[in-house]
PDB file of C-alpha atoms in Angstrom:
ATOM      1  CA  MET A   1      -5.338   3.341 -52.026  1.00 51.00           C
ATOM      2  CA  LYS A   2      -5.358   3.258 -55.668  1.00 59.00           C
ATOM      3  CA  THR A   3      -6.962   6.498 -55.840  1.00 64.00           C
ATOM      4  CA  LEU A   4      -4.053   8.367 -54.578  1.00 70.00           C
ATOM      5  CA  ASP A   5      -0.156   8.443 -55.122  1.00 76.00           C
ATOM      6  CA  LEU A   6       1.435   8.032 -51.968  1.00 75.00           C
ATOM      7  CA  ASN A   7       4.314  10.183 -53.305  1.00 79.00           C
ATOM      8  CA  LEU A   8       2.142  13.016 -52.679  1.00 87.00           C
ATOM      9  CA  LEU A   9       2.155  12.112 -48.537  1.00 87.00           C
ATOM     10  CA  PRO A  10       5.298  14.004 -48.069  1.00 86.00           C
ATOM     11  CA  GLN A  11       4.264  16.851 -50.798  1.00 89.00           C
ATOM     12  CA  LEU A  12       1.176  17.314 -49.094  1.00 90.00           C
ATOM     13  CA  GLN A  13       2.652  17.386 -45.376  1.00 87.00           C
ATOM     14  CA  VAL A  14       5.178  20.405 -46.649  1.00 88.00           C
ATOM     15  CA  LEU A  15       1.963  22.249 -48.349  1.00 90.00           C
ATOM     16  CA  LEU A  16       0.299  21.761 -44.953  1.00 89.00           C
ATOM     17  CA  GLU A  17       2.792  23.212 -42.847  1.00 86.00           C
ATOM     18  CA  LEU A  18       4.115  25.929 -44.989  1.00 88.00           C
ATOM     19  CA  ARG A  19       1.211  27.037 -46.919  1.00 90.00           C
ATOM     20  CA  ASN A  20       3.270  28.264 -49.815  1.00 89.00           C
ATOM     21  CA  VAL A  21       4.121  26.499 -52.953  1.00 90.00           C
ATOM     22  CA  SER A  22       7.502  28.162 -53.806  1.00 89.00           C
ATOM     23  CA  LYS A  23       8.630  27.356 -50.225  1.00 88.00           C
ATOM     24  CA  ALA A  24       7.305  24.032 -50.175  1.00 89.00           C
ATOM     25  CA  ALA A  25       9.176  23.401 -53.606  1.00 89.00           C
ATOM     26  CA  GLU A  26      12.303  24.335 -52.144  1.00 87.00           C
ATOM     27  CA  ARG A  27      11.921  22.256 -48.946  1.00 84.00           C
ATOM     28  CA  LEU A  28      10.954  19.147 -51.542  1.00 85.00           C
ATOM     29  CA  ARG A  29      13.874  20.106 -53.857  1.00 86.00           C
ATOM     30  CA  LEU A  30      11.107  20.096 -56.692  1.00 88.00           C
ATOM     31  CA  SER A  31      10.426  22.758 -59.107  1.00 91.00           C
ATOM     32  CA  GLN A  32       7.938  24.995 -58.608  1.00 89.00           C
ATOM     33  CA  PRO A  33       5.716  23.656 -61.130  1.00 91.00           C
ATOM     34  CA  ALA A  34       6.111  20.136 -60.275  1.00 91.00           C
ATOM     35  CA  THR A  35       4.927  21.050 -56.623  1.00 91.00           C
ATOM     36  CA  SER A  36       2.161  23.297 -58.176  1.00 91.00           C
ATOM     37  CA  ALA A  37       0.652  20.333 -60.078  1.00 91.00           C
ATOM     38  CA  ALA A  38       0.889  17.888 -57.134  1.00 90.00           C
ATOM     39  CA  LEU A  39      -0.994  20.568 -54.989  1.00 91.00           C
ATOM     40  CA  ALA A  40      -3.703  20.154 -58.072  1.00 91.00           C
ATOM     41  CA  ARG A  41      -3.862  16.584 -58.029  1.00 90.00           C
ATOM     42  CA  LEU A  42      -4.346  16.640 -54.093  1.00 90.00           C
ATOM     43  CA  ARG A  43      -7.043  18.950 -54.515  1.00 91.00           C
ATOM     44  CA  ARG A  44      -8.742  16.726 -56.977  1.00 90.00           C
ATOM     45  CA  HIS A  45      -8.658  13.819 -54.887  1.00 89.00           C
ATOM     46  CA  PHE A  46      -9.684  15.299 -51.724  1.00 89.00           C
ATOM     47  CA  ASP A  47     -12.401  17.635 -53.480  1.00 90.00           C
ATOM     48  CA  ASP A  48     -10.993  21.151 -51.595  1.00 91.00           C
ATOM     49  CA  GLU A  49      -8.933  23.532 -52.081  1.00 92.00           C
ATOM     50  CA  LEU A  50      -6.634  22.807 -49.238  1.00 91.00           C
ATOM     51  CA  LEU A  51      -4.970  26.391 -49.586  1.00 91.00           C
ATOM     52  CA  VAL A  52      -6.712  29.433 -50.284  1.00 90.00           C
ATOM     53  CA  ARG A  53      -5.501  33.171 -50.390  1.00 88.00           C
ATOM     54  CA  ASN A  54      -6.086  35.406 -47.737  1.00 86.00           C
ATOM     55  CA  GLY A  55      -4.735  38.885 -48.832  1.00 83.00           C
ATOM     56  CA  ARG A  56      -1.093  38.367 -49.873  1.00 83.00           C
ATOM     57  CA  LYS A  57      -0.790  35.031 -47.958  1.00 86.00           C
ATOM     58  CA  TYR A  58      -2.526  31.432 -48.369  1.00 89.00           C
ATOM     59  CA  ILE A  59      -4.171  29.900 -45.163  1.00 90.00           C
ATOM     60  CA  LEU A  60      -5.668  26.144 -44.851  1.00 91.00           C
ATOM     61  CA  THR A  61      -9.044  25.341 -45.371  1.00 92.00           C
ATOM     62  CA  PRO A  62     -10.793  24.017 -42.433  1.00 91.00           C
ATOM     63  CA  PHE A  63     -10.684  20.535 -44.047  1.00 93.00           C
ATOM     64  CA  ALA A  64      -6.992  20.879 -44.632  1.00 90.00           C
ATOM     65  CA  GLN A  65      -6.747  21.871 -41.010  1.00 90.00           C
ATOM     66  CA  SER A  66      -8.302  18.694 -39.899  1.00 91.00           C
ATOM     67  CA  LEU A  67      -5.876  16.849 -41.862  1.00 89.00           C
ATOM     68  CA  VAL A  68      -2.643  18.008 -40.547  1.00 88.00           C
ATOM     69  CA  PRO A  69      -2.368  15.668 -37.363  1.00 84.00           C
ATOM     70  CA  LEU A  70      -3.499  12.842 -39.909  1.00 86.00           C
ATOM     71  CA  VAL A  71      -0.744  13.285 -42.331  1.00 86.00           C
ATOM     72  CA  ASP A  72       1.831  13.774 -39.691  1.00 81.00           C
ATOM     73  CA  GLU A  73       0.904  10.458 -37.802  1.00 80.00           C
ATOM     74  CA  ALA A  74       0.715   8.869 -41.212  1.00 82.00           C
ATOM     75  CA  MET A  75       4.218  10.348 -42.113  1.00 81.00           C
ATOM     76  CA  VAL A  76       5.845   8.639 -38.845  1.00 75.00           C
ATOM     77  CA  HIS A  77       4.483   5.148 -39.753  1.00 73.00           C
ATOM     78  CA  VAL A  78       5.566   5.474 -43.276  1.00 75.00           C
ATOM     79  CA  GLN A  79       9.126   6.648 -42.171  1.00 69.00           C
ATOM     80  CA  ARG A  80       9.101   3.783 -39.830  1.00 65.00           C
ATOM     81  CA  ALA A  81       7.959   1.204 -42.567  1.00 67.00           C
ATOM     82  CA  THR A  82      10.472   2.194 -44.905  1.00 66.00           C
ATOM     83  CA  LEU A  83      13.830   3.017 -42.369  1.00 60.00           C
ATOM     84  CA  VAL A  84      13.300   0.254 -39.878  1.00 59.00           C
ATOM     85  CA  ARG A  85      16.102  -2.635 -40.419  1.00 56.00           C
ATOM     86  CA  SER A  86      16.374  -5.828 -38.794  1.00 54.00           C
ATOM     87  CA  GLY A  87      19.763  -4.445 -37.318  1.00 69.00           C
ATOM     88  CA  PHE A  88      21.760  -1.211 -37.309  1.00 84.00           C
ATOM     89  CA  ASP A  89      25.279  -0.962 -37.447  1.00 90.00           C
ATOM     90  CA  ALA A  90      26.631   2.435 -36.451  1.00 93.00           C
ATOM     91  CA  THR A  91      30.125   1.818 -37.742  1.00 93.00           C
ATOM     92  CA  THR A  92      28.875   1.904 -41.307  1.00 93.00           C
ATOM     93  CA  SER A  93      25.697   3.693 -41.382  1.00 91.00           C
ATOM     94  CA  GLU A  94      24.944   6.814 -43.213  1.00 91.00           C
ATOM     95  CA  ARG A  95      21.568   7.745 -41.408  1.00 90.00           C
ATOM     96  CA  GLU A  96      20.673  11.236 -40.684  1.00 92.00           C
ATOM     97  CA  PHE A  97      18.801  11.588 -37.624  1.00 94.00           C
ATOM     98  CA  ALA A  98      16.896  14.641 -36.252  1.00 94.00           C
ATOM     99  CA  ILE A  99      16.775  15.729 -32.524  1.00 96.00           C
ATOM    100  CA  ALA A 100      14.678  18.465 -31.221  1.00 94.00           C
ATOM    101  CA  ALA A 101      16.238  20.394 -28.179  1.00 94.00           C
ATOM    102  CA  SER A 102      15.911  23.951 -26.354  1.00 90.00           C
ATOM    103  CA  ASP A 103      18.894  25.919 -26.648  1.00 91.00           C
ATOM    104  CA  TYR A 104      19.868  25.063 -23.086  1.00 93.00           C
ATOM    105  CA  ALA A 105      19.758  21.420 -23.918  1.00 94.00           C
ATOM    106  CA  ALA A 106      21.559  21.685 -27.056  1.00 94.00           C
ATOM    107  CA  ALA A 107      24.354  23.633 -25.345  1.00 93.00           C
ATOM    108  CA  LEU A 108      25.066  21.221 -22.909  1.00 95.00           C
ATOM    109  CA  ILE A 109      24.606  17.663 -25.167  1.00 95.00           C
ATOM    110  CA  VAL A 110      26.365  18.915 -28.300  1.00 95.00           C
ATOM    111  CA  GLY A 111      29.839  18.511 -27.131  1.00 95.00           C
ATOM    112  CA  PRO A 112      29.669  15.228 -25.938  1.00 96.00           C
ATOM    113  CA  LEU A 113      27.251  13.918 -28.240  1.00 96.00           C
ATOM    114  CA  HIS A 114      29.346  14.614 -31.156  1.00 95.00           C
ATOM    115  CA  LYS A 115      32.476  13.362 -29.254  1.00 95.00           C
ATOM    116  CA  ILE A 116      30.632   9.965 -29.061  1.00 96.00           C
ATOM    117  CA  LEU A 117      29.530   9.982 -32.779  1.00 96.00           C
ATOM    118  CA  ARG A 118      33.152  10.869 -33.924  1.00 95.00           C
ATOM    119  CA  GLU A 119      34.581   7.772 -32.465  1.00 95.00           C
ATOM    120  CA  GLU A 120      31.699   5.383 -33.035  1.00 94.00           C
ATOM    121  CA  ALA A 121      29.476   6.363 -36.047  1.00 96.00           C
ATOM    122  CA  PRO A 122      31.774   8.724 -38.151  1.00 95.00           C
ATOM    123  CA  SER A 123      28.863   8.864 -41.179  1.00 96.00           C
ATOM    124  CA  VAL A 124      26.260   9.453 -39.004  1.00 95.00           C
ATOM    125  CA  THR A 125      24.328  12.992 -38.895  1.00 94.00           C
ATOM    126  CA  VAL A 126      22.574  14.031 -36.149  1.00 95.00           C
ATOM    127  CA  ASP A 127      20.843  17.662 -36.684  1.00 94.00           C
ATOM    128  CA  ILE A 128      19.854  19.484 -33.642  1.00 95.00           C
ATOM    129  CA  VAL A 129      16.697  21.326 -34.510  1.00 92.00           C
ATOM    130  CA  PRO A 130      15.079  24.211 -32.280  1.00 90.00           C
ATOM    131  CA  MET A 131      11.834  23.656 -30.470  1.00 87.00           C
ATOM    132  CA  THR A 132      10.198  26.489 -32.080  1.00 80.00           C
ATOM    133  CA  GLY A 133       6.748  25.762 -33.270  1.00 76.00           C
ATOM    134  CA  LEU A 134       6.736  21.887 -31.351  1.00 80.00           C
ATOM    135  CA  HIS A 135       4.176  21.421 -29.037  1.00 77.00           C
ATOM    136  CA  GLY A 136       5.172  18.051 -27.913  1.00 81.00           C
ATOM    137  CA  THR A 137       2.624  16.134 -29.364  1.00 81.00           C
ATOM    138  CA  MET A 138       2.437  13.156 -31.661  1.00 80.00           C
ATOM    139  CA  ALA A 139       2.366  15.122 -35.142  1.00 76.00           C
ATOM    140  CA  ASP A 140       6.046  16.445 -33.990  1.00 81.00           C
ATOM    141  CA  TYR A 141       7.689  12.856 -34.505  1.00 82.00           C
ATOM    142  CA  SER A 142       6.568  12.685 -38.236  1.00 77.00           C
ATOM    143  CA  LYS A 143       9.885  15.021 -38.558  1.00 81.00           C
ATOM    144  CA  LEU A 144      11.859  13.926 -35.441  1.00 89.00           C
ATOM    145  CA  ASP A 145      13.621  10.967 -34.235  1.00 92.00           C
ATOM    146  CA  LEU A 146      14.155  12.163 -30.587  1.00 95.00           C
ATOM    147  CA  LEU A 147      13.121  15.126 -28.431  1.00 95.00           C
ATOM    148  CA  VAL A 148      15.068  16.615 -25.593  1.00 95.00           C
ATOM    149  CA  GLY A 149      12.698  18.688 -23.574  1.00 92.00           C
ATOM    150  CA  PRO A 150      11.524  19.168 -19.810  1.00 93.00           C
ATOM    151  CA  THR A 151       9.181  17.087 -17.641  1.00 93.00           C
ATOM    152  CA  GLY A 152       6.111  18.313 -16.342  1.00 89.00           C
ATOM    153  CA  TYR A 153       4.729  19.830 -19.438  1.00 89.00           C
ATOM    154  CA  LYS A 154       2.620  16.922 -21.031  1.00 88.00           C
ATOM    155  CA  MET A 155       4.869  16.047 -24.000  1.00 90.00           C
ATOM    156  CA  GLU A 156       3.469  12.826 -25.509  1.00 89.00           C
ATOM    157  CA  GLY A 157       5.396   9.746 -26.454  1.00 90.00           C
ATOM    158  CA  GLU A 158       7.475   7.360 -24.693  1.00 93.00           C
ATOM    159  CA  THR A 159       9.916   8.850 -22.157  1.00 95.00           C
ATOM    160  CA  LYS A 160      13.131   8.349 -20.477  1.00 95.00           C
ATOM    161  CA  GLN A 161      14.690  11.005 -18.046  1.00 95.00           C
ATOM    162  CA  LEU A 162      18.270  12.193 -18.923  1.00 95.00           C
ATOM    163  CA  PHE A 163      19.476  14.752 -16.500  1.00 95.00           C
ATOM    164  CA  ARG A 164      18.420  16.911 -13.501  1.00 95.00           C
ATOM    165  CA  ASP A 165      19.624  20.649 -12.979  1.00 96.00           C
ATOM    166  CA  SER A 166      18.602  23.345 -10.718  1.00 95.00           C
ATOM    167  CA  PHE A 167      18.170  27.033 -11.161  1.00 96.00           C
ATOM    168  CA  VAL A 168      20.824  29.409 -10.003  1.00 96.00           C
ATOM    169  CA  ALA A 169      21.094  33.366 -10.026  1.00 95.00           C
ATOM    170  CA  ILE A 170      23.474  34.802 -12.072  1.00 96.00           C
ATOM    171  CA  MET A 171      24.781  38.357 -12.255  1.00 94.00           C
ATOM    172  CA  ASP A 172      27.830  40.219 -13.103  1.00 94.00           C
ATOM    173  CA  ALA A 173      30.617  40.032 -10.684  1.00 92.00           C
ATOM    174  CA  ALA A 174      30.563  44.063 -10.006  1.00 93.00           C
ATOM    175  CA  ASN A 175      26.591  43.991  -9.384  1.00 92.00           C
ATOM    176  CA  PRO A 176      25.747  45.758  -5.822  1.00 91.00           C
ATOM    177  CA  VAL A 177      23.737  42.632  -5.078  1.00 90.00           C
ATOM    178  CA  VAL A 178      26.714  40.442  -4.524  1.00 89.00           C
ATOM    179  CA  GLN A 179      28.192  42.249  -1.910  1.00 87.00           C
ATOM    180  CA  LEU A 180      24.907  42.472   0.491  1.00 87.00           C
ATOM    181  CA  PRO A 181      25.641  40.566   3.702  1.00 84.00           C
ATOM    182  CA  GLY A 182      22.942  38.289   3.473  1.00 85.00           C
ATOM    183  CA  ILE A 183      20.827  37.779   0.116  1.00 90.00           C
ATOM    184  CA  THR A 184      17.147  37.387   0.385  1.00 90.00           C
ATOM    185  CA  LEU A 185      14.751  36.359  -2.264  1.00 90.00           C
ATOM    186  CA  GLN A 186      13.147  39.712  -1.664  1.00 89.00           C
ATOM    187  CA  ASP A 187      16.731  41.645  -2.698  1.00 89.00           C
ATOM    188  CA  LEU A 188      16.447  39.630  -5.868  1.00 90.00           C
ATOM    189  CA  VAL A 189      13.009  40.990  -6.953  1.00 88.00           C
ATOM    190  CA  THR A 190      14.254  44.748  -5.960  1.00 88.00           C
ATOM    191  CA  VAL A 191      16.794  44.697  -9.089  1.00 92.00           C
ATOM    192  CA  PRO A 192      16.322  44.454 -12.970  1.00 96.00           C
ATOM    193  CA  HIS A 193      15.914  40.993 -14.140  1.00 96.00           C
ATOM    194  CA  ALA A 194      16.240  39.318 -17.625  1.00 96.00           C
ATOM    195  CA  VAL A 195      14.208  36.432 -18.111  1.00 95.00           C
ATOM    196  CA  GLY A 196      13.565  33.597 -20.926  1.00 93.00           C
ATOM    197  CA  TYR A 197      10.273  33.598 -22.672  1.00 91.00           C
ATOM    198  CA  PHE A 198       9.146  29.677 -24.062  1.00 89.00           C
ATOM    199  CA  GLY A 199       5.708  30.534 -25.463  1.00 85.00           C
ATOM    200  CA  GLU A 200       2.402  32.204 -24.375  1.00 85.00           C
ATOM    201  CA  GLY A 201       1.317  30.629 -20.751  1.00 84.00           C
ATOM    202  CA  ILE A 202       4.608  28.456 -20.063  1.00 88.00           C
ATOM    203  CA  SER A 203       6.055  29.070 -16.823  1.00 92.00           C
ATOM    204  CA  THR A 204       9.523  27.599 -15.951  1.00 93.00           C
ATOM    205  CA  PRO A 205      10.502  26.472 -12.724  1.00 94.00           C
ATOM    206  CA  ALA A 206      12.306  29.972 -11.986  1.00 93.00           C
ATOM    207  CA  ASP A 207       8.867  31.635 -12.639  1.00 93.00           C
ATOM    208  CA  LYS A 208       7.266  29.207 -10.119  1.00 93.00           C
ATOM    209  CA  LEU A 209       9.654  29.810  -7.590  1.00 93.00           C
ATOM    210  CA  PHE A 210       8.398  33.712  -7.338  1.00 92.00           C
ATOM    211  CA  GLU A 211       5.101  32.934  -7.882  1.00 91.00           C
ATOM    212  CA  SER A 212       4.713  30.551  -5.382  1.00 91.00           C
ATOM    213  CA  ARG A 213       6.206  32.980  -3.074  1.00 89.00           C
ATOM    214  CA  GLY A 214       3.603  35.584  -3.818  1.00 88.00           C
ATOM    215  CA  VAL A 215       6.480  37.925  -5.114  1.00 87.00           C
ATOM    216  CA  ARG A 216       6.985  39.802  -8.426  1.00 89.00           C
ATOM    217  CA  ARG A 217      10.277  40.434 -10.364  1.00 91.00           C
ATOM    218  CA  ARG A 218      10.736  43.582 -11.915  1.00 91.00           C
ATOM    219  CA  VAL A 219      11.692  42.463 -15.449  1.00 94.00           C
ATOM    220  CA  ALA A 220      13.579  44.615 -17.738  1.00 95.00           C
ATOM    221  CA  ALA A 221      14.504  42.362 -20.760  1.00 95.00           C
ATOM    222  CA  VAL A 222      12.861  38.958 -22.160  1.00 95.00           C
ATOM    223  CA  VAL A 223      14.436  37.035 -24.606  1.00 94.00           C
ATOM    224  CA  ALA A 224      13.487  33.547 -25.904  1.00 91.00           C
ATOM    225  CA  GLY A 225      15.301  30.808 -24.469  1.00 92.00           C
ATOM    226  CA  PHE A 226      18.011  30.772 -21.683  1.00 95.00           C
ATOM    227  CA  LEU A 227      21.096  30.626 -23.867  1.00 93.00           C
ATOM    228  CA  SER A 228      21.353  34.720 -24.168  1.00 93.00           C
ATOM    229  CA  LEU A 229      20.445  35.243 -20.706  1.00 96.00           C
ATOM    230  CA  PRO A 230      24.578  35.202 -19.315  1.00 94.00           C
ATOM    231  CA  LEU A 231      25.161  37.636 -22.307  1.00 92.00           C
ATOM    232  CA  LEU A 232      22.581  40.151 -21.185  1.00 94.00           C
ATOM    233  CA  VAL A 233      23.909  40.224 -17.288  1.00 95.00           C
ATOM    234  CA  ALA A 234      27.708  40.401 -18.087  1.00 93.00           C
ATOM    235  CA  GLY A 235      28.375  44.001 -17.546  1.00 93.00           C
ATOM    236  CA  THR A 236      25.067  45.282 -16.586  1.00 95.00           C
ATOM    237  CA  ASP A 237      23.090  45.470 -13.268  1.00 94.00           C
ATOM    238  CA  LEU A 238      20.896  42.627 -14.532  1.00 96.00           C
ATOM    239  CA  VAL A 239      19.838  39.499 -12.720  1.00 96.00           C
ATOM    240  CA  ALA A 240      19.091  36.036 -14.308  1.00 96.00           C
ATOM    241  CA  LEU A 241      17.827  32.808 -13.427  1.00 96.00           C
ATOM    242  CA  VAL A 242      19.249  30.031 -15.627  1.00 96.00           C
ATOM    243  CA  PRO A 243      19.940  25.986 -15.015  1.00 96.00           C
ATOM    244  CA  ARG A 244      23.559  25.710 -13.189  1.00 95.00           C
ATOM    245  CA  MET A 245      25.027  23.852 -15.540  1.00 95.00           C
ATOM    246  CA  LEU A 246      24.406  26.687 -18.055  1.00 95.00           C
ATOM    247  CA  ALA A 247      25.722  29.275 -15.508  1.00 94.00           C
ATOM    248  CA  ALA A 248      28.949  27.031 -15.370  1.00 93.00           C
ATOM    249  CA  ARG A 249      29.149  27.035 -19.241  1.00 91.00           C
ATOM    250  CA  ALA A 250      28.856  30.897 -19.327  1.00 90.00           C
ATOM    251  CA  GLN A 251      31.339  31.517 -16.522  1.00 90.00           C
ATOM    252  CA  ARG A 252      34.067  30.169 -19.019  1.00 86.00           C
ATOM    253  CA  GLY A 253      33.689  33.013 -20.972  1.00 80.00           C
ATOM    254  CA  ALA A 254      32.590  36.060 -18.736  1.00 83.00           C
ATOM    255  CA  ASN A 255      33.257  37.450 -15.178  1.00 89.00           C
ATOM    256  CA  ILE A 256      29.928  36.235 -13.782  1.00 93.00           C
ATOM    257  CA  GLU A 257      28.961  35.590 -10.261  1.00 93.00           C
ATOM    258  CA  VAL A 258      26.729  32.565  -9.495  1.00 94.00           C
ATOM    259  CA  LEU A 259      24.408  31.872  -6.555  1.00 93.00           C
ATOM    260  CA  GLU A 260      22.854  29.339  -4.985  1.00 94.00           C
ATOM    261  CA  PHE A 261      19.345  29.038  -3.477  1.00 94.00           C
ATOM    262  CA  GLU A 262      18.564  27.426  -0.104  1.00 93.00           C
ATOM    263  CA  ALA A 263      17.319  24.015  -0.190  1.00 90.00           C
ATOM    264  CA  GLU A 264      13.531  25.248   0.672  1.00 91.00           C
ATOM    265  CA  LEU A 265      13.979  27.696  -2.466  1.00 92.00           C
ATOM    266  CA  GLU A 266      15.257  24.904  -5.005  1.00 91.00           C
ATOM    267  CA  ALA A 267      13.958  25.097  -8.352  1.00 94.00           C
ATOM    268  CA  SER A 268      14.500  21.977 -10.187  1.00 94.00           C
ATOM    269  CA  LEU A 269      14.565  21.334 -13.722  1.00 94.00           C
ATOM    270  CA  VAL A 270      14.401  17.474 -15.206  1.00 95.00           C
ATOM    271  CA  GLU A 271      15.177  16.994 -18.923  1.00 96.00           C
ATOM    272  CA  ALA A 272      13.776  13.874 -20.673  1.00 96.00           C
ATOM    273  CA  LEU A 273      14.128  12.038 -23.903  1.00 96.00           C
ATOM    274  CA  TYR A 274      10.765  11.787 -25.745  1.00 95.00           C
ATOM    275  CA  TRP A 275      10.017   9.276 -28.817  1.00 93.00           C
ATOM    276  CA  HIS A 276       7.308   8.171 -30.640  1.00 88.00           C
ATOM    277  CA  PRO A 277       5.886   4.835 -29.203  1.00 88.00           C
ATOM    278  CA  SER A 278       5.951   3.142 -33.025  1.00 82.00           C
ATOM    279  CA  ARG A 279       9.855   3.396 -32.372  1.00 85.00           C
ATOM    280  CA  THR A 280      10.463   1.973 -29.200  1.00 89.00           C
ATOM    281  CA  GLU A 281      11.920  -1.113 -31.020  1.00 84.00           C
ATOM    282  CA  ASP A 282      13.520   0.336 -33.883  1.00 87.00           C
ATOM    283  CA  PRO A 283      17.194  -0.731 -33.779  1.00 89.00           C
ATOM    284  CA  ALA A 284      18.632   2.757 -34.989  1.00 91.00           C
ATOM    285  CA  ASN A 285      16.126   4.423 -32.543  1.00 92.00           C
ATOM    286  CA  VAL A 286      17.419   2.471 -29.648  1.00 93.00           C
ATOM    287  CA  TRP A 287      21.060   3.119 -30.586  1.00 94.00           C
ATOM    288  CA  LEU A 288      20.225   6.828 -30.554  1.00 96.00           C
ATOM    289  CA  ARG A 289      18.725   7.252 -27.430  1.00 96.00           C
ATOM    290  CA  SER A 290      21.420   5.195 -25.889  1.00 95.00           C
ATOM    291  CA  VAL A 291      23.873   7.625 -27.345  1.00 96.00           C
ATOM    292  CA  VAL A 292      22.136  10.687 -25.873  1.00 97.00           C
ATOM    293  CA  GLN A 293      22.102   9.087 -22.685  1.00 96.00           C
ATOM    294  CA  ARG A 294      25.726   8.315 -22.569  1.00 96.00           C
ATOM    295  CA  ALA A 295      26.322  12.138 -23.419  1.00 96.00           C
ATOM    296  CA  CYS A 296      24.047  13.589 -21.075  1.00 95.00           C
ATOM    297  CA  SER A 297      25.601  11.067 -18.131  1.00 94.00           C
ATOM    298  CA  GLN A 298      28.966  13.393 -18.408  1.00 92.00           C
ATOM    299  CA  LEU A 299      27.405  16.960 -18.240  1.00 94.00           C
ATOM    300  CA  HIS A 300      27.828  17.014 -14.455  1.00 91.00           C
ATOM    301  CA  GLN A 301      31.537  16.615 -15.121  1.00 92.00           C
ATOM    302  CA  LEU A 302      32.352  19.025 -17.665  1.00 91.00           C
ATOM    303  CA  PHE A 303      29.930  21.647 -16.528  1.00 92.00           C
ATOM    304  CA  PRO A 304      31.324  22.310 -12.816  1.00 90.00           C
ATOM    305  CA  VAL A 305      30.071  25.665 -11.422  1.00 87.00           C
ATOM    306  CA  SER A 306      31.916  27.758  -8.971  1.00 88.00           C
ATOM    307  CA  THR A 307      29.193  29.670  -6.585  1.00 88.00           C
ATOM    308  CA  HIS A 308      29.470  32.345  -4.508  1.00 87.00           C
ATOM    309  CA  PRO A 309      30.125  31.235  -0.865  1.00 84.00           C
ATOM    310  CA  GLN A 310      26.429  32.476   0.451  1.00 83.00           C
ATOM    311  CA  LEU A 311      23.225  31.182  -0.489  1.00 86.00           C
ATOM    312  CA  ILE A 312      20.202  33.156  -1.391  1.00 87.00           C
ATOM    313  CA  ALA A 313      17.404  32.734   1.453  1.00 87.00           C
ATOM    314  CA  GLN A 314      13.904  33.307   1.676  1.00 84.00           C
ATOM    315  CA  HIS A 315      14.060  35.707   4.760  1.00 79.00           C
ATOM    316  CA  ALA A 316      16.908  37.571   6.200  1.00 75.00           C
ATOM    317  CA  SER A 317      18.640  35.323   8.888  1.00 65.00           C
TER     318      SER A 317
END
């Protein structure tokens, strides 16, 4: 321990993440010379270059790549040791928390979460950060207090279910599909679709619905996440599958029809709360989890959906 100043640990983490001294200095709120000096000390300590130039960019050495998960895990425990108190008083705390969530989950929970914070913890700050670049591993918790994400994707950490949603089909109210006497899954695959993308090899419950029936959609537009899909279908002939509460939110500002599926075609989405096991008994994290759970308990009342009277069936009746 005497051979390394532990103040260099957060600097090492940021340098390994950003792979750029100038950007790391900005993130750390240090001068560039100070950050360069920190990198030089780290190189001497590890007897490794850590960052090496590759063209106009820097890349991590193999040794530096092996350090990434170790440093992230170490930072989790350092933060726990420095932030945990014997108690936590939300009414007076000025703590800043970070929660990672998808665009869909964030769009639903920010409103009720903000209301609870305003009433019970006026000086507490909760930043909702995107899931971009996160993989649901223990290393992610070095920068997060909580993660809100879907079940079924092998995300690590302690977990508790938050809410359940199901997928519906959305389209512009003038879309000819709405006027069909009996809409089937086959009818849906004959029209162009807008779909959400979440990363290489990641299939959503909506994707799996078509895959399990052996049918392929005609994909005309691909966007990151679910949130912008209602904007794409409004005023176009596109169809999209989105969680029903997101559809309800979109109906407030657009002339969109929402069609539900028959029970045998239901595609469910379960969102859960994830956190590092070392924070299970942390009073501040316990409080934050309870607040998120209370916010999510209101969602089905806050986002009622108006659906088209007919259901999408697997086969024509």
